[in-house]
Coordinates of C-alpha atoms and ligand atoms in Angstrom, one line a residue:
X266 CA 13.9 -0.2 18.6
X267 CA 15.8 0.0 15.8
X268 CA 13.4 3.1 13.8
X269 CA 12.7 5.0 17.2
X270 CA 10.7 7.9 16.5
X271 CA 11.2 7.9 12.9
X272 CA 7.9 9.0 11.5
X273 CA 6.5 6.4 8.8
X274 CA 2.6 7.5 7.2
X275 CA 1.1 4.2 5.7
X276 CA -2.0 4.8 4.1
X277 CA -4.7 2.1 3.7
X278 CA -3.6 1.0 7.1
X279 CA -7.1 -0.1 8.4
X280 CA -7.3 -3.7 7.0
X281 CA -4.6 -6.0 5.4
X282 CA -1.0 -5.3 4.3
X283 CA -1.2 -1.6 5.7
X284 CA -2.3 -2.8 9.1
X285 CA 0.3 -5.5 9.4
X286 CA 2.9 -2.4 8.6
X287 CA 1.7 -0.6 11.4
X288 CA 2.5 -3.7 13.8
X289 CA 5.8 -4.1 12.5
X290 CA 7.0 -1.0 12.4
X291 CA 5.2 0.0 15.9
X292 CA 7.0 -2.4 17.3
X293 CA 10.7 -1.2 16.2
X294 CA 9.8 1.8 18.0
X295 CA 8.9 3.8 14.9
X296 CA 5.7 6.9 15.1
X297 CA 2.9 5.4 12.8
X298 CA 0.6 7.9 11.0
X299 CA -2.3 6.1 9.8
X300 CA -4.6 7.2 7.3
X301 CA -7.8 5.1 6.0
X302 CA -11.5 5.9 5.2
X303 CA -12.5 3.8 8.5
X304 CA -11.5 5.4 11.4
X305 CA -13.7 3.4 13.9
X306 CA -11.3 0.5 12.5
X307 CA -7.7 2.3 12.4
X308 CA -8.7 2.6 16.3
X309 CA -9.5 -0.8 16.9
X310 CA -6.0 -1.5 15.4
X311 CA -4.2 1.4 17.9
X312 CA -6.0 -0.7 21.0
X313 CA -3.8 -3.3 19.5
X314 CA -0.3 -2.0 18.9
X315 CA 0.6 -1.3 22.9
X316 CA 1.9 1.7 21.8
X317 CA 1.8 5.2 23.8
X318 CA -1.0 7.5 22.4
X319 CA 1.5 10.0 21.8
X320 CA 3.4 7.3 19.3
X321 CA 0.3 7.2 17.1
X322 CA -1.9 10.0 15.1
X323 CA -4.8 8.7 13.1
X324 CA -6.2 10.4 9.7
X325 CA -9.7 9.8 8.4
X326 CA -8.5 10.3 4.9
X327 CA -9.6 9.3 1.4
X328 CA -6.3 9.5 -0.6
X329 CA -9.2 10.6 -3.8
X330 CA -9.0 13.8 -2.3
X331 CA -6.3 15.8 -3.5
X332 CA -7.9 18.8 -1.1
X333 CA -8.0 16.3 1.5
X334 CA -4.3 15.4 0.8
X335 CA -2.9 18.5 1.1
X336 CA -4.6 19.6 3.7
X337 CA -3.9 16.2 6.0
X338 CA -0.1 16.7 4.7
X339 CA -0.1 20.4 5.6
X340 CA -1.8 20.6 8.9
X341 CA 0.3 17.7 10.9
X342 CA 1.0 19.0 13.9
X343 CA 4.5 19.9 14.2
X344 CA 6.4 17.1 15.8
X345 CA 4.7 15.1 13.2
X346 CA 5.4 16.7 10.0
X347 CA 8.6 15.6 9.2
X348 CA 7.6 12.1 8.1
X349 CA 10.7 9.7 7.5
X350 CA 8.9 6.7 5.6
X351 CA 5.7 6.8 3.5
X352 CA 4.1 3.7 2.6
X353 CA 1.6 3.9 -0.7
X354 CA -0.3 0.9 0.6
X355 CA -4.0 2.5 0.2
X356 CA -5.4 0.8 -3.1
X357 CA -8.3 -1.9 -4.4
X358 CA -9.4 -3.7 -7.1
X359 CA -13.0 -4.0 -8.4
X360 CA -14.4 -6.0 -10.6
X361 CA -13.0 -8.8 -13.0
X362 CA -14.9 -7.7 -16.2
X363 CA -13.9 -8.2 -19.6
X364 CA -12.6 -4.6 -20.7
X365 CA -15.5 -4.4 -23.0
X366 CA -17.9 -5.2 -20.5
X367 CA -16.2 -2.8 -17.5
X368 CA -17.9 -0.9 -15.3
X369 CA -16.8 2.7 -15.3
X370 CA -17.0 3.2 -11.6
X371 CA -15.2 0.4 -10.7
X372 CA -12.5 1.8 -13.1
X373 CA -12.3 5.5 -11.7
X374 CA -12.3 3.7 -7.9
X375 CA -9.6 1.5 -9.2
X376 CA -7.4 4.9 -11.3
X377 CA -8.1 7.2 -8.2
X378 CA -6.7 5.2 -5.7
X379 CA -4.2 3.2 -6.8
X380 CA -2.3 6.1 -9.0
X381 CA -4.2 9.4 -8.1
X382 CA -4.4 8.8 -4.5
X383 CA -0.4 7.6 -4.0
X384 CA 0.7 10.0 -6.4
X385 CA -1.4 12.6 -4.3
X386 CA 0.5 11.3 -1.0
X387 CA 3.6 11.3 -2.7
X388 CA 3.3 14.9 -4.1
X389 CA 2.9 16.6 -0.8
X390 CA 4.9 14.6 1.7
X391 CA 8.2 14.2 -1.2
X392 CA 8.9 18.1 -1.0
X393 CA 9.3 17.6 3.0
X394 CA 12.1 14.6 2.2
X395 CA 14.0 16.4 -0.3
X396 CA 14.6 19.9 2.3
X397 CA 15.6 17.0 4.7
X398 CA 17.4 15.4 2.5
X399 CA 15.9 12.1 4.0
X400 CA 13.5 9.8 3.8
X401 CA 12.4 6.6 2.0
X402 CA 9.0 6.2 0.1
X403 CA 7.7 2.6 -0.3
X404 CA 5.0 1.6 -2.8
X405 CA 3.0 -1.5 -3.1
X406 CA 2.6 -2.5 -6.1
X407 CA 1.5 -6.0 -7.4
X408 CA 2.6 -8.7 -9.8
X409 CA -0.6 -7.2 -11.7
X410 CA 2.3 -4.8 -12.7
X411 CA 4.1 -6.9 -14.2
X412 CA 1.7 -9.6 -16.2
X413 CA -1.8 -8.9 -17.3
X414 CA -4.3 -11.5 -16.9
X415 CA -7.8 -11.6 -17.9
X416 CA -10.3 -9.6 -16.6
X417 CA -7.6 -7.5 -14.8
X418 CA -7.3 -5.4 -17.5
X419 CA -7.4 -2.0 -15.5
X420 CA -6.4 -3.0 -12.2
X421 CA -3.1 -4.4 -14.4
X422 CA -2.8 -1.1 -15.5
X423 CA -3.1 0.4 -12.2
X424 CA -0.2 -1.4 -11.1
X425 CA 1.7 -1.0 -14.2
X426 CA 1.4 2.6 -13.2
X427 CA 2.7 2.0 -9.6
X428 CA 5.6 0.8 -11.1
X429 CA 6.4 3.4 -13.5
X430 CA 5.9 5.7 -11.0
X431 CA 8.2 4.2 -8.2
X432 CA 11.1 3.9 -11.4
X433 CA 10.4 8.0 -12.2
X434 CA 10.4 8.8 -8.7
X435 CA 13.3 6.9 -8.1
X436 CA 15.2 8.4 -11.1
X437 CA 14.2 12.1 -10.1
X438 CA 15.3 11.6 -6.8
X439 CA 18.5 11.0 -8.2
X440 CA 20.9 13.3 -6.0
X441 CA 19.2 13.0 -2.8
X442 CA 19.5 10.5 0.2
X443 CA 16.1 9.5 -0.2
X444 CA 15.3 5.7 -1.1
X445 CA 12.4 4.3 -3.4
X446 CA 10.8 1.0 -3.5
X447 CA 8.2 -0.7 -4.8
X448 CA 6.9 -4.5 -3.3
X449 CA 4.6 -6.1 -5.5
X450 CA 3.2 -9.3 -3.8
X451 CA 1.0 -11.8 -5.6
X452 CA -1.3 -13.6 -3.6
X453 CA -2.2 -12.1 0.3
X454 CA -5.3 -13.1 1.8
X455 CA -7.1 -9.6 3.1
X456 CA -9.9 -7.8 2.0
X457 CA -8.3 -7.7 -1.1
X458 CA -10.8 -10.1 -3.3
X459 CA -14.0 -9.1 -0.8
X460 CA -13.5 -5.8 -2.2
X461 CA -12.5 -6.8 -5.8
X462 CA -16.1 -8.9 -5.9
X463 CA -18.1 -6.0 -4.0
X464 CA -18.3 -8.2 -0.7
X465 CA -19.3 -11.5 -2.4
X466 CA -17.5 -13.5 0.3
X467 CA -17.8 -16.4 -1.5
X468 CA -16.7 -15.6 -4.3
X469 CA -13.5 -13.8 -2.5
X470 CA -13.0 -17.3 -0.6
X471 CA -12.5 -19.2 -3.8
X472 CA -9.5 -17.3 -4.4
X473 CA -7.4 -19.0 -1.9
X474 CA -9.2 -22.1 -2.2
X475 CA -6.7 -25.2 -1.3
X476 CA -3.4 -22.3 -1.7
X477 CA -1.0 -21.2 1.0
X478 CA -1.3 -17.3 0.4
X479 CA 1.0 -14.7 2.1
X480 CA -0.5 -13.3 4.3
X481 CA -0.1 -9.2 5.5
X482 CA 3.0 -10.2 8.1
X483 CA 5.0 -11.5 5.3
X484 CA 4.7 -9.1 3.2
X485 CA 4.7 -6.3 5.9
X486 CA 8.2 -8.0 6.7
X487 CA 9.0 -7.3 3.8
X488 CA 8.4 -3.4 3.4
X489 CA 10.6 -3.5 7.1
X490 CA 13.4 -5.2 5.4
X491 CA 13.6 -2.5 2.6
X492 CA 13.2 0.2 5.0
X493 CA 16.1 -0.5 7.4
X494 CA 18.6 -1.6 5.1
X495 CA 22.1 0.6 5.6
X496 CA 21.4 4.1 4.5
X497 CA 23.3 4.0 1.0
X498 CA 21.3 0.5 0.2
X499 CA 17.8 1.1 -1.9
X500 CA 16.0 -2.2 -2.5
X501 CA 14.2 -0.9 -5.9
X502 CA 11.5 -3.2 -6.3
X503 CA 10.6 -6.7 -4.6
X504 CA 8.3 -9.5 -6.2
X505 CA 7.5 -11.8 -4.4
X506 CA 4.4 -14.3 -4.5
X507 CA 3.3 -18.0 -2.5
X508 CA 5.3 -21.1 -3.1
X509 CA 2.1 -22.2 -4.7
X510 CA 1.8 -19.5 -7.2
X511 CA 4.2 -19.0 -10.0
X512 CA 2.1 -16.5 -11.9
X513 CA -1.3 -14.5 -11.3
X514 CA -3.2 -17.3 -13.4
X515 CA -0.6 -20.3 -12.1
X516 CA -1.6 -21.1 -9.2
X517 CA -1.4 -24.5 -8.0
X518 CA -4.3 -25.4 -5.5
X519 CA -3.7 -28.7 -3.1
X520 CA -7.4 -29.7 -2.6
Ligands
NDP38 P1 -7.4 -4.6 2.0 O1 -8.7 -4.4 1.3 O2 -7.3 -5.5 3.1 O3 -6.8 -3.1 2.4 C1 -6.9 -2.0 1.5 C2 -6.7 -0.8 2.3 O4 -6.7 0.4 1.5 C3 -7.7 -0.6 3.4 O5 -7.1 -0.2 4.6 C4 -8.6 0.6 2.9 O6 -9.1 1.4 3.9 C5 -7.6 1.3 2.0 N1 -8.2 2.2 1.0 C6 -8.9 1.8 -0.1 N2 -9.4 2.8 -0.7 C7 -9.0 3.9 0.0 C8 -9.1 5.3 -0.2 N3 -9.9 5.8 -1.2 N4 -8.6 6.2 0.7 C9 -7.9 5.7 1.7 N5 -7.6 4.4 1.9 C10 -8.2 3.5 1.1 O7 -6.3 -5.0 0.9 P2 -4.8 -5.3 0.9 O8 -4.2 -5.1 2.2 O9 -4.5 -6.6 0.2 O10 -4.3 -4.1 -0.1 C11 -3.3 -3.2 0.2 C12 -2.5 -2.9 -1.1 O11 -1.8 -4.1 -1.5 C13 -3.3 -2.5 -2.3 O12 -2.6 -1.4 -2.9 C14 -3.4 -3.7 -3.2 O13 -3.6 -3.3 -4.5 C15 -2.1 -4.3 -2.9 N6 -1.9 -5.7 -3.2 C16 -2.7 -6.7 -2.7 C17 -2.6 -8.0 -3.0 C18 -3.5 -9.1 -2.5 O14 -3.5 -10.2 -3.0 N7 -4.2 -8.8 -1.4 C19 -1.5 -8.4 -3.9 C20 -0.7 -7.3 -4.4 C21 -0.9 -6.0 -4.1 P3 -10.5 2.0 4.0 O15 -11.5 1.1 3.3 O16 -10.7 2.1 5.5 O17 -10.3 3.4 3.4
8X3_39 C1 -3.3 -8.4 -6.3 C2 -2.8 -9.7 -6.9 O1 -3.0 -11.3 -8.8 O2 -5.0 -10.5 -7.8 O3 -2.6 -7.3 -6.8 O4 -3.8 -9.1 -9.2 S1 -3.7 -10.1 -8.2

């Protein structure tokens, strides 16, 4: 029970890499806020944490909505509003168009959640840390911030973003107790490419054709590593990718 009643918000925590955080840290004791789109799913997932119902407080929230935001952020109840550990997990790709041939909705999804959205989260729960002088905000990024490949063009960008924005946040933080870091996994099998190819399931199942991928627990181990390191200790970023991928377009496939 190492992070008993610490309060840790992960957004995005209805599928994937956000759900597997919620297990993790559920079961070190911690107070999960979950926020997703899909409520009827983020209860599904309480049924499965045997946790207390007081241990858990769910949040129909799209992180586009900087109204919605602020008012999730300001109306916590009180014994929930001091939130120890946010996870920026909520984000998607869509799409794998040449840049010349994008699609401009899948680009504003693509900006508005992956850098509106967790700069949203991070502009109204940060101001809470920094009167505490506590807390630790941990973003996902992706290797996608780190190496373009074709076709990800904006999704690349959106996770460039994630980066600079965990290195700023990190460097105006500078001062406080509170910790920053960013993980940026390659391959995880989730929703993840479902989304990215607007449920073409078969398309989405080529991706990991014949590869090993992480999977949500390994990188949610992750994210639990970082956040329970000794209190003077920030993990600043973390990439880390299968054993059969060495970049996003090396990947080596067994079958
Ligand atoms: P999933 O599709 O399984 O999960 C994405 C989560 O984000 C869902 O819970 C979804 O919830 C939530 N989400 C999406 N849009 C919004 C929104 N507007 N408001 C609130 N929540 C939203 O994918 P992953 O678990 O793989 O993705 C999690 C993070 O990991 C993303 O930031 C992704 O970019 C990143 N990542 C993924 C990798 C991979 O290979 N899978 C590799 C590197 C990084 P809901 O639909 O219910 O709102
Ligand atoms: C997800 C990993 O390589 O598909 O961020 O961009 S990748």
């Amino acid at each position: 029970m190492i992070l008993n009643n610490q309060i840790v918000l992960i957004t995005g925590a209805s599928s994937g890499i956000g759900a597997a955080c919620a297990r993790v840290f559920a079961e070190a004791g911690a107070k999960l806020i979950l926020a997703a789109r899909r409520l009827d799913k983020l209860e599904e997932l309480v049924e499965t944490l045997g946790v207390a119902s007081d241990q858990v407080h769910l949040i129909q929230l799209d992180v586009r909505d900087r109204l919605a935001v602020e008012s999730a952020i300001s109306n916590l109840p009180p014994t929930w509003s001091d939130i120890d550990i946010l996870i920026n997990n909520a984000g998607l790709s869509r799409g794998l168009d040449k840049l010349h041939e994008g699609d401009f909705q899948d680009w504003e999804e693509m900006i508005d959640t992956n850098v509106k959205g967790l700069l949203y989260l991070t502009r109204y729960v940060v101001p809470g840390m920094v009167k505490r002088d506590r807390g630790h905000v941990v973003n996902i990024g992706s290797i996608a911030g780190h190496q373009t490949y074709p076709g990800g063009n904006v999704y690349c960008s959106t996770k460039a973003a994630v980066k600079a924005i965990s290195e700023g946040l990190k460097q105006d933080l500078l001062g406080t107790r509170i910790r920053v870091t960013s993980v940026d996994p390659g391959m995880v099998e989730t929703e993840f490419s479902d989304v990215r190819f607007h449920g073409d399931t078969e398309r989405a199942k080529k991706v990991y054709q014949g590869v090993t991928p992480l999977t949500p627990d390994d990188v949610a181990d992750v994210v639990f590593f970082c956040a329970t390191r000794s209190p003077h200790v920030n993990i600043n970023e973390v990439i880390m990718m299968p054993v059969d991928q060495a970049s996003a377009t090396l990947v080596h496939r067994r079958t």
